[in-house]
Short mmCIF file of C-alpha atoms in Angstrom, two decimals:
data_model
loop_
_atom_site.label_atom_id
_atom_site.label_comp_id
_atom_site.label_asym_id
_atom_site.label_seq_id
_atom_site.Cartn_x
_atom_site.Cartn_y
_atom_site.Cartn_z
CA MET A 18 -67.61 -32.96 121.97
CA GLN A 19 -68.72 -35.95 124.00
CA GLU A 20 -72.22 -37.29 124.48
CA ASN A 21 -71.22 -39.06 127.71
CA LYS A 22 -68.08 -38.90 129.76
CA GLY A 23 -65.44 -41.06 128.14
CA LYS A 24 -67.58 -41.77 125.08
CA LEU A 25 -67.00 -40.25 121.67
CA SER A 26 -69.94 -38.65 119.92
CA LYS A 27 -71.25 -40.09 116.67
CA ALA A 28 -69.97 -37.02 114.85
CA MET A 29 -66.44 -37.59 116.16
CA LEU A 30 -66.59 -41.29 115.30
CA PHE A 31 -67.55 -40.30 111.77
CA ILE A 32 -64.68 -37.81 111.58
CA LEU A 33 -62.21 -40.45 112.76
CA LEU A 34 -63.57 -43.05 110.35
CA MET A 35 -63.32 -40.69 107.40
CA GLY A 36 -59.84 -39.76 108.58
CA ILE A 37 -58.83 -43.41 108.40
CA VAL A 38 -60.36 -43.59 104.92
CA SER A 39 -58.22 -40.62 103.92
CA MET A 40 -55.17 -42.24 105.49
CA PHE A 41 -55.42 -45.36 103.33
CA SER A 42 -56.37 -43.27 100.31
CA ASP A 43 -53.27 -41.12 100.66
CA LEU A 44 -51.20 -44.20 101.36
CA THR A 45 -52.19 -45.24 97.84
CA HIS A 46 -51.84 -42.18 95.64
CA GLU A 47 -49.18 -40.35 97.64
CA GLY A 48 -47.17 -43.55 97.63
CA ALA A 49 -47.13 -43.17 93.86
CA THR A 50 -46.31 -39.46 93.92
CA GLY A 51 -42.75 -40.03 95.09
CA ILE A 52 -41.85 -42.14 92.04
CA ARG A 53 -44.18 -41.11 89.22
CA GLY A 54 -41.73 -38.61 87.71
CA ALA A 55 -38.89 -41.12 87.59
CA TYR A 56 -41.33 -43.73 86.24
CA LEU A 57 -42.44 -41.48 83.38
CA ASP A 58 -38.79 -40.80 82.61
CA LEU A 59 -38.09 -44.54 82.56
CA LEU A 60 -41.01 -45.04 80.17
CA GLY A 61 -39.53 -42.51 77.75
CA ALA A 62 -41.15 -39.18 78.63
CA SER A 63 -39.03 -36.04 78.39
CA ALA A 64 -38.65 -33.47 81.16
CA VAL A 65 -40.91 -31.08 79.24
CA THR A 66 -43.55 -33.78 78.91
CA ILE A 67 -43.38 -34.68 82.59
CA GLY A 68 -43.76 -31.03 83.57
CA PHE A 69 -46.66 -30.57 81.15
CA VAL A 70 -48.47 -33.71 82.31
CA SER A 71 -48.02 -32.77 85.95
CA GLY A 72 -49.33 -29.26 85.34
CA LEU A 73 -52.20 -30.49 83.20
CA GLY A 74 -53.19 -32.97 85.87
CA GLU A 75 -53.33 -30.22 88.48
CA LEU A 76 -55.26 -27.93 86.13
CA VAL A 77 -57.81 -30.61 85.31
CA GLY A 78 -58.11 -31.65 88.94
CA TYR A 79 -58.68 -28.20 90.39
CA SER A 80 -60.83 -26.92 87.52
CA LEU A 81 -63.21 -29.84 87.72
CA ARG A 82 -63.63 -29.41 91.47
CA MET A 83 -65.82 -26.39 90.86
CA LEU A 84 -68.03 -28.30 88.43
CA PHE A 85 -68.32 -31.32 90.69
CA GLY A 86 -68.94 -29.03 93.65
CA LEU A 87 -71.86 -27.38 91.86
CA PHE A 88 -73.15 -30.79 90.79
CA THR A 89 -72.92 -32.05 94.37
CA ASP A 90 -74.80 -29.03 95.71
CA LYS A 91 -77.52 -29.51 93.13
CA THR A 92 -78.03 -33.26 93.45
CA LYS A 93 -77.20 -33.73 97.17
CA LYS A 94 -75.86 -37.18 96.21
CA TYR A 95 -72.95 -36.90 98.61
CA TRP A 96 -72.16 -40.57 99.10
CA PRO A 97 -72.49 -41.79 95.48
CA ILE A 98 -70.28 -38.99 94.17
CA THR A 99 -67.72 -39.57 96.92
CA ILE A 100 -67.57 -43.31 96.28
CA ILE A 101 -67.29 -42.98 92.49
CA GLY A 102 -64.59 -40.34 92.86
CA TYR A 103 -62.59 -42.46 95.28
CA THR A 104 -62.89 -45.48 92.98
CA VAL A 105 -61.54 -43.61 89.95
CA ASP A 106 -58.83 -41.92 92.01
CA LEU A 107 -57.58 -45.09 93.65
CA LEU A 108 -57.77 -47.65 90.86
CA ALA A 109 -55.83 -45.43 88.46
CA VAL A 110 -52.74 -45.76 90.68
CA PRO A 111 -52.15 -49.55 90.69
CA ALA A 112 -53.17 -49.58 87.02
CA LEU A 113 -49.79 -47.94 86.35
CA ALA A 114 -48.27 -51.37 87.02
CA LEU A 115 -49.85 -52.56 83.75
CA ILE A 116 -48.02 -50.04 81.56
CA THR A 117 -45.55 -51.58 79.12
CA GLU A 118 -42.17 -50.17 78.09
CA ASN A 119 -42.33 -46.86 76.22
CA GLY A 120 -45.94 -46.54 77.31
CA TRP A 121 -45.54 -43.12 78.90
CA ARG A 122 -48.62 -41.81 77.08
CA TRP A 123 -50.84 -44.36 78.82
CA ALA A 124 -49.16 -43.62 82.13
CA ALA A 125 -49.74 -39.90 81.63
CA ALA A 126 -53.40 -40.56 80.82
CA LEU A 127 -53.81 -42.58 84.02
CA LEU A 128 -52.25 -39.80 86.08
CA ILE A 129 -54.73 -37.30 84.65
CA VAL A 130 -57.63 -39.72 85.24
CA GLN A 131 -56.46 -40.05 88.84
CA ARG A 132 -56.65 -36.28 89.27
CA MET A 133 -60.14 -36.30 87.77
CA GLY A 134 -61.23 -38.86 90.35
CA LYS A 135 -59.80 -36.72 93.12
CA ALA A 136 -61.63 -33.69 91.72
CA MET A 137 -64.88 -35.64 91.79
CA LYS A 138 -64.58 -36.91 95.35
CA LYS A 139 -63.15 -33.82 97.03
CA PRO A 140 -66.17 -31.47 97.15
CA ALA A 141 -68.61 -34.21 98.18
CA LYS A 142 -66.25 -35.68 100.77
CA ASP A 143 -65.43 -32.30 102.29
CA THR A 144 -69.14 -31.47 102.44
CA ILE A 145 -70.10 -34.58 104.40
CA LEU A 146 -67.12 -34.03 106.67
CA SER A 147 -68.19 -30.43 107.28
CA PHE A 148 -71.54 -31.64 108.59
CA ALA A 149 -69.80 -33.45 111.44
CA ALA A 150 -67.24 -30.68 111.85
CA THR A 151 -70.03 -28.25 112.70
CA ALA A 152 -70.75 -30.26 115.83
CA GLU A 153 -67.14 -30.89 116.85
CA GLY A 154 -65.32 -27.71 115.81
CA ALA A 155 -64.03 -27.02 112.32
CA GLY A 156 -60.38 -26.58 113.25
CA LYS A 157 -60.14 -29.71 115.37
CA SER A 158 -62.13 -31.82 112.93
CA PHE A 159 -60.14 -30.90 109.86
CA ALA A 160 -56.89 -31.08 111.83
CA ILE A 161 -57.64 -34.70 112.74
CA GLN A 162 -58.60 -35.40 109.14
CA GLU A 163 -55.46 -33.78 107.76
CA ALA A 164 -53.18 -35.44 110.31
CA LEU A 165 -54.48 -38.93 109.47
CA ASP A 166 -54.36 -38.00 105.79
CA GLN A 167 -50.70 -37.06 106.03
CA ILE A 168 -49.82 -40.13 108.08
CA GLY A 169 -51.03 -42.12 105.09
CA ALA A 170 -49.05 -39.84 102.81
CA PHE A 171 -45.98 -40.70 104.91
CA LEU A 172 -46.58 -44.45 105.08
CA GLY A 173 -47.28 -44.76 101.34
CA PRO A 174 -43.81 -43.65 100.20
CA VAL A 175 -42.23 -45.77 102.96
CA LEU A 176 -44.10 -48.82 101.64
CA VAL A 177 -42.94 -48.04 98.11
CA TYR A 178 -39.37 -47.62 99.36
CA LEU A 179 -39.42 -51.07 100.98
CA VAL A 180 -40.76 -52.69 97.81
CA MET A 181 -38.18 -51.00 95.60
CA LYS A 182 -35.35 -51.77 97.99
CA TYR A 183 -36.00 -55.51 98.23
CA LYS A 184 -37.59 -56.26 94.86
CA SER A 185 -35.17 -57.70 92.32
CA GLY A 186 -35.42 -57.46 88.55
CA SER A 187 -35.18 -54.80 85.88
CA PRO A 188 -35.90 -51.17 86.83
CA ILE A 189 -39.29 -51.20 85.14
CA ASP A 190 -40.24 -54.44 86.92
CA ILE A 191 -39.33 -52.86 90.26
CA TYR A 192 -41.49 -49.82 89.55
CA ARG A 193 -44.38 -52.02 88.43
CA ALA A 194 -44.16 -54.02 91.65
CA ALA A 195 -44.27 -50.81 93.68
CA PHE A 196 -47.42 -49.60 91.92
CA ALA A 197 -49.03 -53.05 92.14
CA VAL A 198 -48.58 -53.19 95.93
CA LEU A 199 -50.55 -49.96 96.22
CA ALA A 200 -53.65 -51.89 95.13
CA VAL A 201 -53.87 -53.25 98.69
CA PRO A 202 -54.48 -49.92 100.49
CA ALA A 203 -56.72 -48.89 97.58
CA VAL A 204 -59.04 -51.84 98.21
CA VAL A 205 -58.94 -51.23 101.98
CA THR A 206 -59.96 -47.61 101.37
CA LEU A 207 -62.99 -48.58 99.30
CA PHE A 208 -64.04 -51.17 101.87
CA LEU A 209 -63.83 -48.62 104.70
CA LEU A 210 -65.69 -46.06 102.61
CA LEU A 211 -68.58 -48.45 102.00
CA PHE A 212 -68.60 -49.29 105.71
CA ALA A 213 -68.77 -45.57 106.55
CA LYS A 214 -71.72 -45.11 104.19
CA ARG A 215 -73.55 -48.03 105.77
CA ARG A 216 -72.79 -46.87 109.32
CA PHE A 217 -73.56 -43.18 108.66
CA PRO A 218 -75.95 -43.02 105.67
CA ASN A 219 -77.09 -39.45 106.44
CA PRO A 220 -74.11 -37.42 107.71
CA GLU A 221 -76.01 -34.19 107.06
CA SER A 222 -78.01 -35.00 110.21
CA PHE A 223 -74.94 -33.99 112.26
CA GLU A 224 -75.36 -30.37 111.23
CA PRO A 225 -77.87 -28.32 113.22
CA GLU A 226 -80.43 -26.24 111.39
CA PRO A 227 -78.99 -22.78 110.66
CA LYS A 228 -80.65 -19.88 112.43
CA GLU A 229 -80.49 -17.84 109.25
CA TYR A 230 -79.34 -18.35 105.69
CA ILE A 231 -76.34 -16.24 104.74
CA PRO A 232 -75.65 -16.37 100.99
CA PHE A 233 -72.05 -16.55 99.84
CA ARG A 234 -70.61 -13.31 98.50
CA ILE A 235 -67.16 -12.78 97.10
CA LYS A 236 -65.44 -10.20 99.27
CA PRO A 237 -62.32 -8.22 98.28
CA SER A 238 -60.31 -10.08 100.93
CA PHE A 239 -61.27 -13.38 99.29
CA ILE A 240 -60.03 -12.13 95.91
CA VAL A 241 -56.72 -11.12 97.48
CA TYR A 242 -56.47 -14.57 99.02
CA LEU A 243 -57.10 -16.23 95.64
CA VAL A 244 -54.42 -14.10 94.00
CA ALA A 245 -51.94 -15.03 96.73
CA VAL A 246 -52.70 -18.73 96.35
CA SER A 247 -52.36 -18.44 92.57
CA MET A 248 -48.95 -16.80 92.88
CA PHE A 249 -47.85 -19.55 95.24
CA ALA A 250 -48.99 -22.22 92.79
CA PHE A 251 -47.32 -20.39 89.90
CA GLY A 252 -43.93 -20.78 91.55
CA PHE A 253 -44.53 -24.37 92.61
CA ILE A 254 -42.34 -27.14 91.16
CA ASP A 255 -44.15 -30.47 90.97
CA PHE A 256 -42.47 -33.31 92.82
CA SER A 257 -42.52 -35.40 89.64
CA LEU A 258 -39.92 -33.10 88.10
CA ILE A 259 -37.83 -33.21 91.26
CA THR A 260 -37.76 -37.01 91.31
CA MET A 261 -37.02 -37.17 87.60
CA HIS A 262 -34.04 -34.84 88.04
CA ALA A 263 -32.82 -36.69 91.14
CA SER A 264 -33.04 -40.00 89.30
CA LYS A 265 -31.32 -38.85 86.10
CA THR A 266 -28.47 -37.15 87.95
CA MET A 267 -28.20 -40.08 90.39
CA LEU A 268 -28.40 -37.61 93.26
CA PHE A 269 -30.44 -40.26 95.06
CA SER A 270 -31.11 -43.89 94.28
CA ASP A 271 -34.54 -44.71 92.85
CA ALA A 272 -35.47 -46.54 96.05
CA ALA A 273 -34.62 -43.48 98.16
CA LEU A 274 -36.89 -41.11 96.20
CA PRO A 275 -40.08 -42.06 98.09
CA LEU A 276 -38.35 -41.35 101.41
CA LEU A 277 -37.83 -37.71 100.42
CA TYR A 278 -41.56 -37.35 99.88
CA ALA A 279 -42.32 -39.27 103.07
CA LEU A 280 -40.26 -36.78 105.09
CA ALA A 281 -42.19 -33.85 103.63
CA MET A 282 -45.52 -35.52 104.40
CA LEU A 283 -44.48 -36.25 107.99
CA SER A 284 -43.77 -32.58 108.63
CA ASP A 285 -47.09 -31.72 106.97
CA ALA A 286 -48.98 -34.05 109.32
CA ALA A 287 -47.49 -32.44 112.43
CA ALA A 288 -48.13 -28.92 111.16
CA ALA A 289 -51.74 -29.74 110.22
CA LEU A 290 -52.64 -30.96 113.69
CA ILE A 291 -51.01 -28.01 115.46
CA CYS A 292 -52.40 -25.35 113.12
CA GLY A 293 -55.89 -26.86 113.17
CA LEU A 294 -56.09 -26.72 116.96
CA LEU A 295 -54.72 -23.17 116.95
CA TYR A 296 -57.32 -22.17 114.36
CA ASP A 297 -60.15 -23.00 116.76
CA LYS A 298 -58.55 -20.73 119.36
CA LYS A 299 -57.06 -17.90 117.29
CA GLY A 300 -59.17 -17.90 114.14
CA ILE A 301 -58.18 -17.02 110.60
CA LYS A 302 -55.07 -15.07 111.58
CA ILE A 303 -53.32 -18.44 111.99
CA LEU A 304 -53.22 -18.55 108.18
#
């Protein structure tokens, strides 16, 4: 939607700004995703441990989203919760560069803390984004957000690849350098987030007053959807295990591991933009 011809609305500017925030955020933690399994293996963790830590991180992350979502709804402190969540999420990643040899327990703890930060920020961030999406179209708004998000998820592994390719030293020193470099996009993310808060302190103003309040009710179709998603997740193999296996079997070099993840994220970005635009036209059947 445009307020004047050739001029973006404030809602769209907010959507784009938050999309750029997500881009740098994903550049940080998705940059780490491509190598965290191999890193845990290098630090002495077994395959069982890596699988358990990865699963526990996902469990903690998704379970806490409900609690933080309820807390966000109750307090309406959208920006503070978003900023705190982003801070925890992002700073846990470069902190992996501080782990010493055989310190896989500390690395595992940081990975779980990172998921906790993501769980904290996600409900609040999605809520403030939904305010602007109401004015601009949900499909288009979240498609833009997801596309920028996945561009960051593509660039992060590429950045890590370049560091690991040209950094000299022992394997653990190379991994530490890769994690340390990710502190740069992490700081950029927090700076942009604070700028967004200052520029748009009340994003809820984008959302028009509802004509009537419709309470949420769990429908049978929603339960079927949850079961389907659960079955999908049940058969999902975390990328940490894939990278650990690829590293141990020397199927790919350590430096090439992030590129595998980057390729997956690039395809995700393209699909998100296309499917989001189609959703506005075709509705839920696009799913």
